[in-house]
Amino acid sequence: MLLNASNVEKSFETQDGPLPVLRGVDLQLRAGRKMALTGESGSGKSTLLHLIGGLDHFDAGSIEIDGESLGDLSDQERAQLRRDKIGVVFQQFNLIPSLNVIDNLRFHARLAGREDRVWVDNLATRLGLADMLRRYPEQLSGGQQQRVAIGRTLAARPKLVLADEPTGNLDEETSDTVIDLMLQLVEESGAGLLLVTHSMRLAKRMDEHLHLRAGRVA
Amino acid sequence: MTIRIALLALLSHWRKKPGQLLTLIIGLSLATALWSGVQAINAEARASYARASAILGENNLASLVPVDGSTLPLATFIRLQKSGWRTSPVLEGRMRAGSRSIRVIGIEPLTAPAGLAGRAMEAGNGPALNLSAFLTRPGQIRASQKTADLLTDLPDLPPMIVSEQMSDGALLTDIGVAERLLKKSGRISRLLVLPGQRVDRLPLSEAGPGLKLVEPQTESDVSKLTDSFHLNLTAFGLLSFVVGLFIVHGTVGLAFEQRRGMFRTLRTMGLSARHLTVAMVIELLGFALLAGSIGVTLGYVIAASLLPGVAATLRGLYGAEVAGALTFRFEWWAAGLVIALLGTAIAAAGSLLRLWRLPILASAQPRAWAMISGSAMKLQAIAALVLLLLMAMLIGFGSGLVVSFAVLGSMLLGASLALPGLFSMVLWLGQRMARTPLAQWFWADTRQQMPGLSLALMALLLALSANIGVSTMVGSFRTTFTAWLDQRLASEIYVTARDEKQAERLRAWLETRSDAVLPIWSVKLDLAGQPGQLFGIADHATYREKWPLIEKQSGVWDDVAGGAAVLVNEQLSIREQVRTGDLLTLAPGRSLRIAGIYSDYGNPAPQVMVSLALLTKWYPEVSRLRYGVRIEPAKAPALISEIREEFQLDERSLVEQATIKAFSVRVFEQTFAVTDALNVLTLAIAGFAIFTSLLTLATMRLPQLAPVWAMGLTRRKIAVMELLRALLLAVLTALVALPVGLALAWALLALVNVEAFGWRLPMNLFPADWFRLGLFALLATLLAAAIPAWRLSRIAPAELVKVFTNER
């Protein structure tokens, strides 16, 4: 099992006391499978994604990625895990503004110590970025920026891709193009995909679908 | 590998923002430059003092000197030798060479300590030396190249050997040659007590009555005297350094805020907080080393250009010889780099700590630059209050030079920390009183900008206050000093005879040709443990009417003339805490009442005046060569010509009052030339801080300005308001700087000067100078604000629209 989350709980401290966001969520994802994670705003989708990515700590339960239990890892080891096995695509793209397209594309792969120039060039071509490799993020449209973000994630060949509403900032037409490309490339790379989305249309294109309601699997 | 890649990503930020990088490097370079420049000057001066004192091994050998400060006869040396004392005689004095005074040191190489004799014998750049050549006529002289150049025109000098071990302004020779050069036949200044004394030697009281043992000193007299001067320079260097650090702190903080998004992305991609922090430390280390190297080089240039002035000051004020040229010294190059690293560490500590603690999911959006929360501002205000209270306590209960500088430090830092809170209140009041919506927005928006500008404004406050404080101090000093010179230099002509015989003839000749001939005779002696001078003063109306007494008893002049009382200078009175009416002991059995205290600016050493009769009675061998001549000022030039013709005296021996005054004023101006230069540089750095702050803030201002633009305000009008805003803040800063600067001037005049130089000066105010400085500050701010405002007025509407489309 690539991803195995069991009875995950998470609360946030507020002025009125702890606010439970996740109340015992179970989730399993095998390698090469794609799962949609849907739910209303505040249902805990992004929080669950962050916990799986090792970006935040859960209060109870367990999360295992490729056999490694996140709860047992130090911050340093979590960082190593993200570097080696996980790729995250955000709604806000989060490109490094001072690096051009090609350097952004290579960045995660170089950090993980497995840069494959042929694969990066291939990704750049497939993503339609070949003509803009020397451009900087500020010179790109939203759709182009998200394609770079997807390329950057896949260039590192992660086992698990986490995508948090990757097309939330894009219009419908651009969104469809970007998603088509992402799903195709993820499939080819053999990675598992956990995708947070509000779109039921998009969710239907995944192998599996998990719906959260008030912090529980509905 | 991981860190290297992270470092490359961090560095890519600067490639996109070269201006910001330039700001960081310039800020740190300037801070380091001024600090290391001052350190270079201090190191050079201290090395010169060390060389001077090392000639006689003053630092490690005890000496025997006459209790009354006079010289001792050769017979005393022989008697001590017979009594079992192992000593070596030294004759010291000064001789003229051109316009300079040269220190002559005569030693007896056969008995001199090994190191000293070795220095005399070691071969220089000239022919090899031997003992017989040094001892036998015509003897030899060892001096530095610079001193040798000064001596070339003097007749009857023995052959010169150039030695780089000698300090400038001093020569070393056999004691017999020194006797001839100094015209002190058979006299000895002191006896060096050699190591390995016999245990059965007679006690000093029997072997050498009238002599006292002076223990070796840990530092030379001259370095003690000049300590305060160097401390002043150091304080200025530190102030400039702090102002420079404001720039570095601001730039590093801005870069941190701008790279928040990058940090989050890097962390998301698996870079740990530790790796990220290490990468940033390496990045900063590189910048610090680069800027430190530039700064140290600039510091070298600054020091090299200021050193001749400092050397002239130290020579004029303290008689201390400092080489006018800078030599490479590894220690201050290293110290310059260390201070650059330390400065960067201090300036970046906050950002590094935030980076270490930054949660991965923290907002990627930059906050307002260097934004401080309300609670942080409160903390800052409390810190300001504590510092100002500390300052008050130090003024009330502390004493000493270090405490005086602590007062200055807590005053400046306290005022700076209080500034943002104070401005916030003023701007809030402005907002409350505003009538139109635009005015209301103007005040509110200015208030919102305060956190981002506060560092630069604090730097400006520091620079302006220092400028007002120091210029008030120097101005007060100048006014008082000029008036004092008029009182002190009462005689129209000052004349120095070649020898006692000529002096006698001169006195008789002048008797009928002038209104009065006033002897200026003095001996050097230890006063309150320091080298000082005892003068004989004639009983004449010139002194009774003009001498600058700041405290006196009734009948002071009668008592001094009658030999019943003395006058002391202010320095001695403050250091020894003696007042009129107290007894002063000059030597055993020589205690007299203090009848008056006189001001004695420009001289850090203690001084006492007794009647001429008493001086000649105590010191019959006193040199009687110097005189002040009173005559109607209009007749002075003619009389000078007559004297010159009659006695064949050169220009140095015959001086008109106006010439001495001009020379004194020149020395005074030189003394503060360095201070002025540092003042201007500090102000320039503060101007640069304002410029960089406004420039970098401008890039973050669009979200605040775009809505106003969308509501109908033109870009041009917004730009004008930006300029007005900068001017308003500069005016407010200048207004706060005025009282802070005046408080600083008071502290310099009433605390630092008294501790450092031993005199207190009245404080004068110079509103015209403040006005000029205020205009300069406004102009600098206007220039600094002009570029961001111009850019704003020309910004493409598309850029402003982006604010609303979430594409920024």
Short mmCIF file of C-alpha atoms in Angstrom, two decimals, chain B residues 374-793:
data_model
loop_
_atom_site.label_atom_id
_atom_site.label_comp_id
_atom_site.label_asym_id
_atom_site.label_seq_id
_atom_site.Cartn_x
_atom_site.Cartn_y
_atom_site.Cartn_z
CA GLY B 374 1.23 46.66 18.50
CA SER B 375 2.63 44.57 21.34
CA ALA B 376 6.14 44.74 19.85
CA MET B 377 5.84 48.50 19.67
CA LYS B 378 4.80 48.55 23.31
CA LEU B 379 7.85 46.45 24.20
CA GLN B 380 10.02 48.85 22.26
CA ALA B 381 8.52 51.81 24.12
CA ILE B 382 9.16 50.06 27.46
CA ALA B 383 12.79 49.39 26.43
CA ALA B 384 13.12 53.08 25.52
CA LEU B 385 11.76 54.10 28.90
CA VAL B 386 14.14 51.74 30.71
CA LEU B 387 17.11 53.11 28.79
CA LEU B 388 16.14 56.71 29.48
CA LEU B 389 15.71 55.90 33.17
CA LEU B 390 19.11 54.20 33.15
CA MET B 391 20.55 57.34 31.59
CA ALA B 392 19.03 59.50 34.34
CA MET B 393 20.45 57.18 37.00
CA LEU B 394 23.90 57.23 35.43
CA ILE B 395 23.85 61.04 35.32
CA GLY B 396 22.76 61.17 38.95
CA PHE B 397 25.00 58.54 40.47
CA GLY B 398 27.74 57.56 38.00
CA SER B 399 31.14 59.01 37.23
CA GLY B 400 34.03 58.32 34.89
CA LEU B 401 34.53 58.38 31.15
CA VAL B 402 32.95 55.00 30.49
CA VAL B 403 29.83 56.03 32.43
CA SER B 404 29.69 59.26 30.40
CA PHE B 405 29.71 57.28 27.18
CA ALA B 406 27.10 54.92 28.65
CA VAL B 407 24.94 58.02 29.23
CA LEU B 408 25.38 59.00 25.57
CA GLY B 409 24.61 55.46 24.40
CA SER B 410 21.47 55.02 26.49
CA MET B 411 20.29 58.49 25.52
CA LEU B 412 20.64 57.90 21.77
CA LEU B 413 19.31 54.35 21.83
CA GLY B 414 16.42 55.25 24.16
CA ALA B 415 15.38 58.19 21.98
CA SER B 416 15.60 56.04 18.83
CA LEU B 417 13.47 53.27 20.30
CA ALA B 418 10.88 55.77 21.49
CA LEU B 419 10.57 57.31 18.01
CA PRO B 420 8.09 54.89 16.32
CA GLY B 421 5.67 55.02 19.26
CA LEU B 422 5.90 58.80 19.41
CA PHE B 423 5.26 59.13 15.68
CA SER B 424 2.37 56.73 15.86
CA MET B 425 0.70 58.99 18.41
CA VAL B 426 1.36 62.14 16.37
CA LEU B 427 0.02 60.51 13.19
CA TRP B 428 -3.04 59.24 15.04
CA LEU B 429 -3.70 62.80 16.21
CA GLY B 430 -3.27 64.02 12.63
CA GLN B 431 -5.78 61.43 11.46
CA ARG B 432 -8.26 62.48 14.13
CA MET B 433 -7.96 66.13 13.18
CA ALA B 434 -8.15 65.59 9.40
CA ARG B 435 -11.26 67.09 7.78
CA THR B 436 -11.24 65.70 4.23
CA PRO B 437 -11.27 61.99 3.33
CA LEU B 438 -8.05 62.40 1.38
CA ALA B 439 -6.27 63.96 4.36
CA GLN B 440 -7.62 61.23 6.58
CA TRP B 441 -6.28 58.58 4.21
CA PHE B 442 -2.94 60.42 4.06
CA TRP B 443 -2.47 60.32 7.85
CA ALA B 444 -3.78 56.78 8.23
CA ASP B 445 -1.62 55.50 5.40
CA THR B 446 1.47 57.24 6.80
CA ARG B 447 0.76 55.60 10.13
CA GLN B 448 0.44 52.23 8.44
CA GLN B 449 3.85 52.76 6.83
CA MET B 450 5.57 53.52 10.12
CA PRO B 451 6.71 49.96 10.85
CA GLY B 452 8.43 49.74 7.49
CA LEU B 453 10.10 53.12 7.79
CA SER B 454 10.86 53.15 11.50
CA LEU B 455 14.34 51.66 11.16
CA ALA B 456 15.42 54.22 8.59
CA LEU B 457 13.88 57.04 10.61
CA MET B 458 15.67 55.82 13.73
CA ALA B 459 18.94 55.88 11.76
CA LEU B 460 18.16 59.42 10.60
CA LEU B 461 17.37 60.46 14.17
CA LEU B 462 20.71 59.07 15.37
CA ALA B 463 22.64 60.85 12.63
CA LEU B 464 20.82 64.18 13.06
CA SER B 465 21.10 64.13 16.86
CA ALA B 466 24.79 63.30 16.67
CA ASN B 467 25.25 66.11 14.20
CA ILE B 468 23.41 68.68 16.33
CA GLY B 469 25.11 67.47 19.51
CA VAL B 470 28.62 67.47 18.14
CA SER B 471 28.30 70.73 16.21
CA THR B 472 26.88 72.44 19.32
CA MET B 473 29.78 71.08 21.34
CA VAL B 474 32.37 72.15 18.77
CA GLY B 475 30.68 75.55 18.28
CA SER B 476 30.56 76.17 22.04
CA PHE B 477 34.16 75.11 22.28
CA ARG B 478 35.15 77.41 19.43
CA THR B 479 33.39 80.44 20.92
CA THR B 480 34.85 79.86 24.38
CA PHE B 481 38.29 78.99 23.05
CA THR B 482 38.54 82.15 20.93
CA ALA B 483 37.53 84.38 23.83
CA TRP B 484 39.94 82.50 26.09
CA LEU B 485 42.81 82.95 23.63
CA ASP B 486 42.27 86.71 23.74
CA GLN B 487 42.60 86.64 27.52
CA ARG B 488 45.41 84.16 27.71
CA LEU B 489 47.61 85.55 24.94
CA ALA B 490 47.70 89.04 26.33
CA SER B 491 51.24 89.98 25.29
CA GLU B 492 51.70 91.43 21.84
CA ILE B 493 55.02 89.69 21.16
CA TYR B 494 56.50 86.38 22.35
CA VAL B 495 60.25 86.02 22.17
CA THR B 496 62.64 83.16 23.00
CA ALA B 497 66.36 83.88 23.44
CA ARG B 498 69.03 81.48 22.23
CA ASP B 499 70.80 81.24 25.56
CA GLU B 500 70.87 82.76 29.02
CA LYS B 501 73.39 85.40 28.03
CA GLN B 502 71.28 86.63 25.15
CA ALA B 503 68.20 86.51 27.38
CA GLU B 504 69.85 88.86 29.85
CA ARG B 505 70.79 91.30 27.10
CA LEU B 506 67.31 91.03 25.60
CA ARG B 507 65.64 91.92 28.90
CA ALA B 508 67.82 94.99 29.31
CA TRP B 509 67.33 96.04 25.68
CA LEU B 510 63.55 95.70 25.83
CA GLU B 511 63.29 97.56 29.15
CA THR B 512 63.25 100.94 27.44
CA ARG B 513 61.54 99.94 24.20
CA SER B 514 58.40 98.23 25.53
CA ASP B 515 55.69 98.71 28.14
CA ALA B 516 56.62 95.52 29.99
CA VAL B 517 58.70 92.35 29.66
CA LEU B 518 56.93 89.38 31.25
CA PRO B 519 59.03 86.25 31.87
CA ILE B 520 57.46 82.94 30.85
CA TRP B 521 59.54 80.47 32.81
CA SER B 522 58.53 76.95 33.71
CA VAL B 523 59.77 73.56 34.84
CA LYS B 524 58.28 70.15 34.19
CA LEU B 525 57.31 68.09 37.19
CA ASP B 526 54.90 65.46 38.40
CA LEU B 527 51.59 66.96 39.46
CA ALA B 528 49.00 64.61 40.93
CA GLY B 529 50.88 61.65 39.50
CA GLN B 530 50.92 63.05 35.97
CA PRO B 531 53.49 65.01 34.00
CA GLY B 532 52.68 68.69 34.45
CA GLN B 533 54.24 72.14 34.45
CA LEU B 534 55.03 74.69 37.12
CA PHE B 535 55.08 78.27 35.84
CA GLY B 536 56.41 81.42 37.43
CA ILE B 537 54.09 84.39 36.96
CA ALA B 538 55.15 88.02 37.08
CA ASP B 539 53.16 90.45 39.22
CA HIS B 540 51.80 92.65 36.47
CA ALA B 541 48.55 94.33 35.47
CA THR B 542 48.42 92.15 32.35
CA TYR B 543 47.72 89.11 34.49
CA ARG B 544 45.71 90.86 37.18
CA GLU B 545 43.33 92.23 34.53
CA LYS B 546 43.22 89.53 31.91
CA TRP B 547 44.12 86.11 33.26
CA PRO B 548 41.07 83.82 32.74
CA LEU B 549 40.25 82.96 36.36
CA ILE B 550 37.08 80.93 36.71
CA GLU B 551 37.25 80.78 40.51
CA LYS B 552 39.25 83.04 42.87
CA GLN B 553 39.69 84.17 46.45
CA SER B 554 39.86 87.83 47.35
CA GLY B 555 43.38 89.20 47.16
CA VAL B 556 44.40 86.36 44.88
CA TRP B 557 47.09 88.28 42.97
CA ASP B 558 48.63 89.79 46.12
CA ASP B 559 48.81 86.35 47.72
CA VAL B 560 50.39 84.73 44.63
CA ALA B 561 52.88 87.61 44.22
CA GLY B 562 53.79 87.36 47.89
CA GLY B 563 54.52 83.63 47.57
CA ALA B 564 51.65 82.66 49.88
CA ALA B 565 49.40 81.02 47.30
CA VAL B 566 49.27 79.32 43.89
CA LEU B 567 46.98 79.26 40.89
CA VAL B 568 46.00 75.91 39.37
CA ASN B 569 44.42 75.07 36.05
CA GLU B 570 40.90 73.65 35.81
CA GLN B 571 42.18 70.22 34.79
CA LEU B 572 44.16 69.82 38.01
CA SER B 573 41.29 71.16 40.10
CA ILE B 574 38.78 68.68 38.60
CA ARG B 575 41.10 65.66 38.63
CA GLU B 576 42.35 66.23 42.17
CA GLN B 577 39.01 67.60 43.33
CA VAL B 578 40.66 70.66 44.88
CA ARG B 579 39.06 74.09 45.17
CA THR B 580 40.24 77.54 46.14
CA GLY B 581 41.29 77.54 49.77
CA ASP B 582 42.65 73.95 49.64
CA LEU B 583 46.33 73.22 50.17
CA LEU B 584 48.38 71.90 47.25
CA THR B 585 51.59 69.97 47.92
CA LEU B 586 54.11 70.36 45.09
CA ALA B 587 56.99 68.60 46.86
CA PRO B 588 57.76 67.74 50.47
CA GLY B 589 57.79 71.03 52.35
CA ARG B 590 56.28 72.93 49.44
CA SER B 591 52.56 73.22 50.24
CA LEU B 592 50.65 76.35 49.29
CA ARG B 593 47.04 77.48 49.34
CA ILE B 594 45.12 77.54 46.07
CA ALA B 595 43.93 81.11 45.58
CA GLY B 596 42.56 80.80 42.06
CA ILE B 597 41.61 78.36 39.30
CA TYR B 598 42.04 79.31 35.65
CA SER B 599 40.71 77.82 32.43
CA ASP B 600 43.34 76.18 30.28
CA TYR B 601 41.72 74.80 27.11
CA GLY B 602 43.71 72.74 24.66
CA ASN B 603 45.97 71.35 27.33
CA PRO B 604 45.11 68.06 29.02
CA ALA B 605 47.99 68.23 31.53
CA PRO B 606 47.90 69.72 35.04
CA GLN B 607 49.51 73.12 35.55
CA VAL B 608 50.37 75.30 38.57
CA MET B 609 51.50 78.93 38.80
CA VAL B 610 53.56 80.46 41.56
CA SER B 611 55.33 83.79 41.83
CA LEU B 612 58.50 84.18 39.77
CA ALA B 613 60.48 84.60 42.95
CA LEU B 614 59.31 81.27 44.32
CA LEU B 615 59.98 79.47 41.04
CA THR B 616 63.57 80.74 40.79
CA LYS B 617 64.14 80.00 44.47
CA TRP B 618 62.96 76.39 44.11
CA TYR B 619 64.50 75.83 40.67
CA PRO B 620 67.52 78.12 40.29
CA GLU B 621 68.49 76.35 37.06
CA VAL B 622 65.11 77.09 35.41
CA SER B 623 65.44 78.08 31.78
CA ARG B 624 64.93 81.88 31.51
CA LEU B 625 64.75 82.19 27.78
CA ARG B 626 61.08 82.97 27.05
CA TYR B 627 59.27 86.31 27.44
CA GLY B 628 56.03 88.05 26.63
CA VAL B 629 56.44 91.67 25.54
CA ARG B 630 53.70 94.27 26.09
CA ILE B 631 53.51 97.15 23.66
CA GLU B 632 50.85 99.08 21.82
CA PRO B 633 49.59 96.63 19.16
CA ALA B 634 50.27 99.10 16.35
CA LYS B 635 53.93 99.30 17.31
CA ALA B 636 54.43 95.54 17.56
CA PRO B 637 55.51 94.83 13.93
CA ALA B 638 58.18 97.55 14.07
CA LEU B 639 59.55 96.28 17.37
CA ILE B 640 59.70 92.73 16.01
CA SER B 641 61.83 93.95 13.12
CA GLU B 642 64.14 95.77 15.50
CA ILE B 643 64.53 92.73 17.77
CA ARG B 644 65.21 90.48 14.81
CA GLU B 645 67.86 92.84 13.53
CA GLU B 646 69.49 93.34 16.90
CA PHE B 647 69.48 89.74 18.12
CA GLN B 648 69.41 87.76 14.85
CA LEU B 649 66.45 85.67 16.03
CA ASP B 650 64.60 83.47 13.57
CA GLU B 651 60.85 83.37 12.97
CA ARG B 652 60.25 80.61 15.48
CA SER B 653 61.90 82.52 18.28
CA LEU B 654 60.07 85.75 17.66
CA VAL B 655 56.33 85.49 17.21
CA GLU B 656 53.55 88.03 17.09
CA GLN B 657 50.46 87.30 19.16
CA ALA B 658 48.25 87.03 16.06
CA THR B 659 50.46 84.26 14.64
CA ILE B 660 50.17 82.17 17.79
CA LYS B 661 46.42 82.72 17.85
CA ALA B 662 46.14 81.64 14.24
CA PHE B 663 48.23 78.55 14.98
CA SER B 664 46.11 77.68 18.04
CA VAL B 665 42.91 78.09 16.08
CA ARG B 666 44.37 75.91 13.33
CA VAL B 667 45.19 73.17 15.82
CA PHE B 668 41.68 73.49 17.20
CA GLU B 669 40.08 73.18 13.77
CA GLN B 670 42.25 70.17 12.97
CA THR B 671 41.16 68.56 16.21
CA PHE B 672 37.57 68.54 15.08
CA ALA B 673 38.15 67.97 11.38
CA VAL B 674 38.01 64.22 11.95
CA THR B 675 34.84 64.54 13.99
CA ASP B 676 33.27 66.66 11.25
CA ALA B 677 34.23 64.14 8.59
CA LEU B 678 32.74 61.25 10.54
CA ASN B 679 29.64 63.32 11.22
CA VAL B 680 29.06 63.98 7.54
CA LEU B 681 29.66 60.31 6.65
CA THR B 682 27.20 59.16 9.32
CA LEU B 683 24.58 61.54 7.95
CA ALA B 684 25.23 60.27 4.43
CA ILE B 685 24.68 56.69 5.58
CA ALA B 686 21.41 57.70 7.24
CA GLY B 687 20.33 59.38 4.00
CA PHE B 688 21.12 56.16 2.18
CA ALA B 689 19.06 54.20 4.74
CA ILE B 690 16.05 56.43 4.03
CA PHE B 691 16.56 56.03 0.32
CA THR B 692 16.71 52.22 0.43
CA SER B 693 13.74 52.00 2.77
CA LEU B 694 11.54 54.15 0.55
CA LEU B 695 12.69 52.37 -2.57
CA THR B 696 11.98 48.91 -1.23
CA LEU B 697 8.76 49.92 0.48
CA ALA B 698 7.52 51.34 -2.80
CA THR B 699 7.41 47.86 -4.32
CA MET B 700 5.13 46.69 -1.53
CA ARG B 701 2.90 49.71 -1.54
CA LEU B 702 0.84 48.88 -4.61
CA PRO B 703 -1.94 46.99 -2.78
CA GLN B 704 -2.41 50.06 -0.59
CA LEU B 705 -2.24 52.58 -3.42
CA ALA B 706 -4.18 50.72 -6.13
CA PRO B 707 -7.61 51.11 -4.45
CA VAL B 708 -7.05 54.87 -4.05
CA TRP B 709 -6.06 55.06 -7.71
CA ALA B 710 -9.14 53.03 -8.68
CA MET B 711 -11.28 55.48 -6.75
CA GLY B 712 -10.11 58.38 -8.90
CA LEU B 713 -6.79 59.71 -7.63
CA THR B 714 -4.26 60.18 -10.41
CA ARG B 715 -0.90 58.42 -10.28
CA ARG B 716 0.77 61.82 -10.32
CA LYS B 717 -1.20 63.01 -7.28
CA ILE B 718 -0.44 59.79 -5.44
CA ALA B 719 3.27 60.31 -6.20
CA VAL B 720 3.15 63.88 -4.88
CA MET B 721 1.50 62.63 -1.71
CA GLU B 722 4.25 60.05 -1.35
CA LEU B 723 6.81 62.85 -1.50
CA LEU B 724 4.87 64.90 1.05
CA ARG B 725 4.68 61.89 3.32
CA ALA B 726 8.47 61.43 3.23
CA LEU B 727 8.99 65.11 3.94
CA LEU B 728 6.53 65.07 6.83
CA LEU B 729 8.37 62.17 8.43
CA ALA B 730 11.75 63.88 7.91
CA VAL B 731 10.46 67.09 9.50
CA LEU B 732 9.06 65.17 12.47
CA THR B 733 12.37 63.33 12.85
CA ALA B 734 14.33 66.57 12.71
CA LEU B 735 12.04 68.08 15.36
CA VAL B 736 12.70 65.16 17.69
CA ALA B 737 16.42 65.24 16.84
CA LEU B 738 16.75 68.82 18.09
CA PRO B 739 16.11 68.21 21.81
CA VAL B 740 17.96 64.87 21.63
CA GLY B 741 20.93 66.58 19.96
CA LEU B 742 20.98 69.35 22.54
CA ALA B 743 20.86 66.80 25.35
CA LEU B 744 23.75 65.04 23.63
CA ALA B 745 25.69 68.32 23.45
CA TRP B 746 25.08 68.89 27.14
CA ALA B 747 26.36 65.39 27.93
CA LEU B 748 29.45 65.95 25.77
CA LEU B 749 30.22 69.32 27.37
CA ALA B 750 29.29 68.63 30.96
CA LEU B 751 30.23 64.95 31.26
CA VAL B 752 32.54 63.63 28.53
CA ASN B 753 34.78 66.69 28.21
CA VAL B 754 35.19 67.00 31.96
CA GLU B 755 36.14 63.33 32.23
CA ALA B 756 38.25 63.18 29.09
CA PHE B 757 40.03 66.52 29.05
CA GLY B 758 39.37 67.95 32.49
CA TRP B 759 37.57 71.13 31.50
CA ARG B 760 33.96 72.22 31.47
CA LEU B 761 32.63 74.53 28.80
CA PRO B 762 29.57 76.78 28.72
CA MET B 763 26.99 75.63 26.16
CA ASN B 764 26.10 78.00 23.32
CA LEU B 765 23.21 77.55 20.91
CA PHE B 766 23.49 77.91 17.14
CA PRO B 767 19.97 77.99 15.62
CA ALA B 768 21.31 78.89 12.17
CA ASP B 769 23.26 75.59 12.12
CA TRP B 770 20.14 73.64 13.08
CA PHE B 771 18.19 75.31 10.32
CA ARG B 772 20.90 74.43 7.80
CA LEU B 773 21.01 70.83 9.02
CA GLY B 774 17.20 70.60 8.88
CA LEU B 775 17.24 71.82 5.29
CA PHE B 776 19.93 69.29 4.44
CA ALA B 777 17.87 66.48 5.99
CA LEU B 778 14.78 67.57 4.04
CA LEU B 779 16.76 67.77 0.82
CA ALA B 780 18.28 64.33 1.41
CA THR B 781 14.84 62.88 2.12
CA LEU B 782 13.37 64.59 -0.93
CA LEU B 783 16.10 63.10 -3.10
CA ALA B 784 15.59 59.70 -1.49
CA ALA B 785 11.83 59.84 -2.07
CA ALA B 786 12.08 61.23 -5.59
CA ILE B 787 12.93 57.99 -7.42
CA PRO B 788 10.17 55.85 -5.86
CA ALA B 789 7.68 58.69 -6.39
CA TRP B 790 8.74 59.15 -10.00
CA ARG B 791 8.40 55.42 -10.62
CA LEU B 792 4.95 55.49 -9.08
CA SER B 793 3.85 58.37 -11.27
#
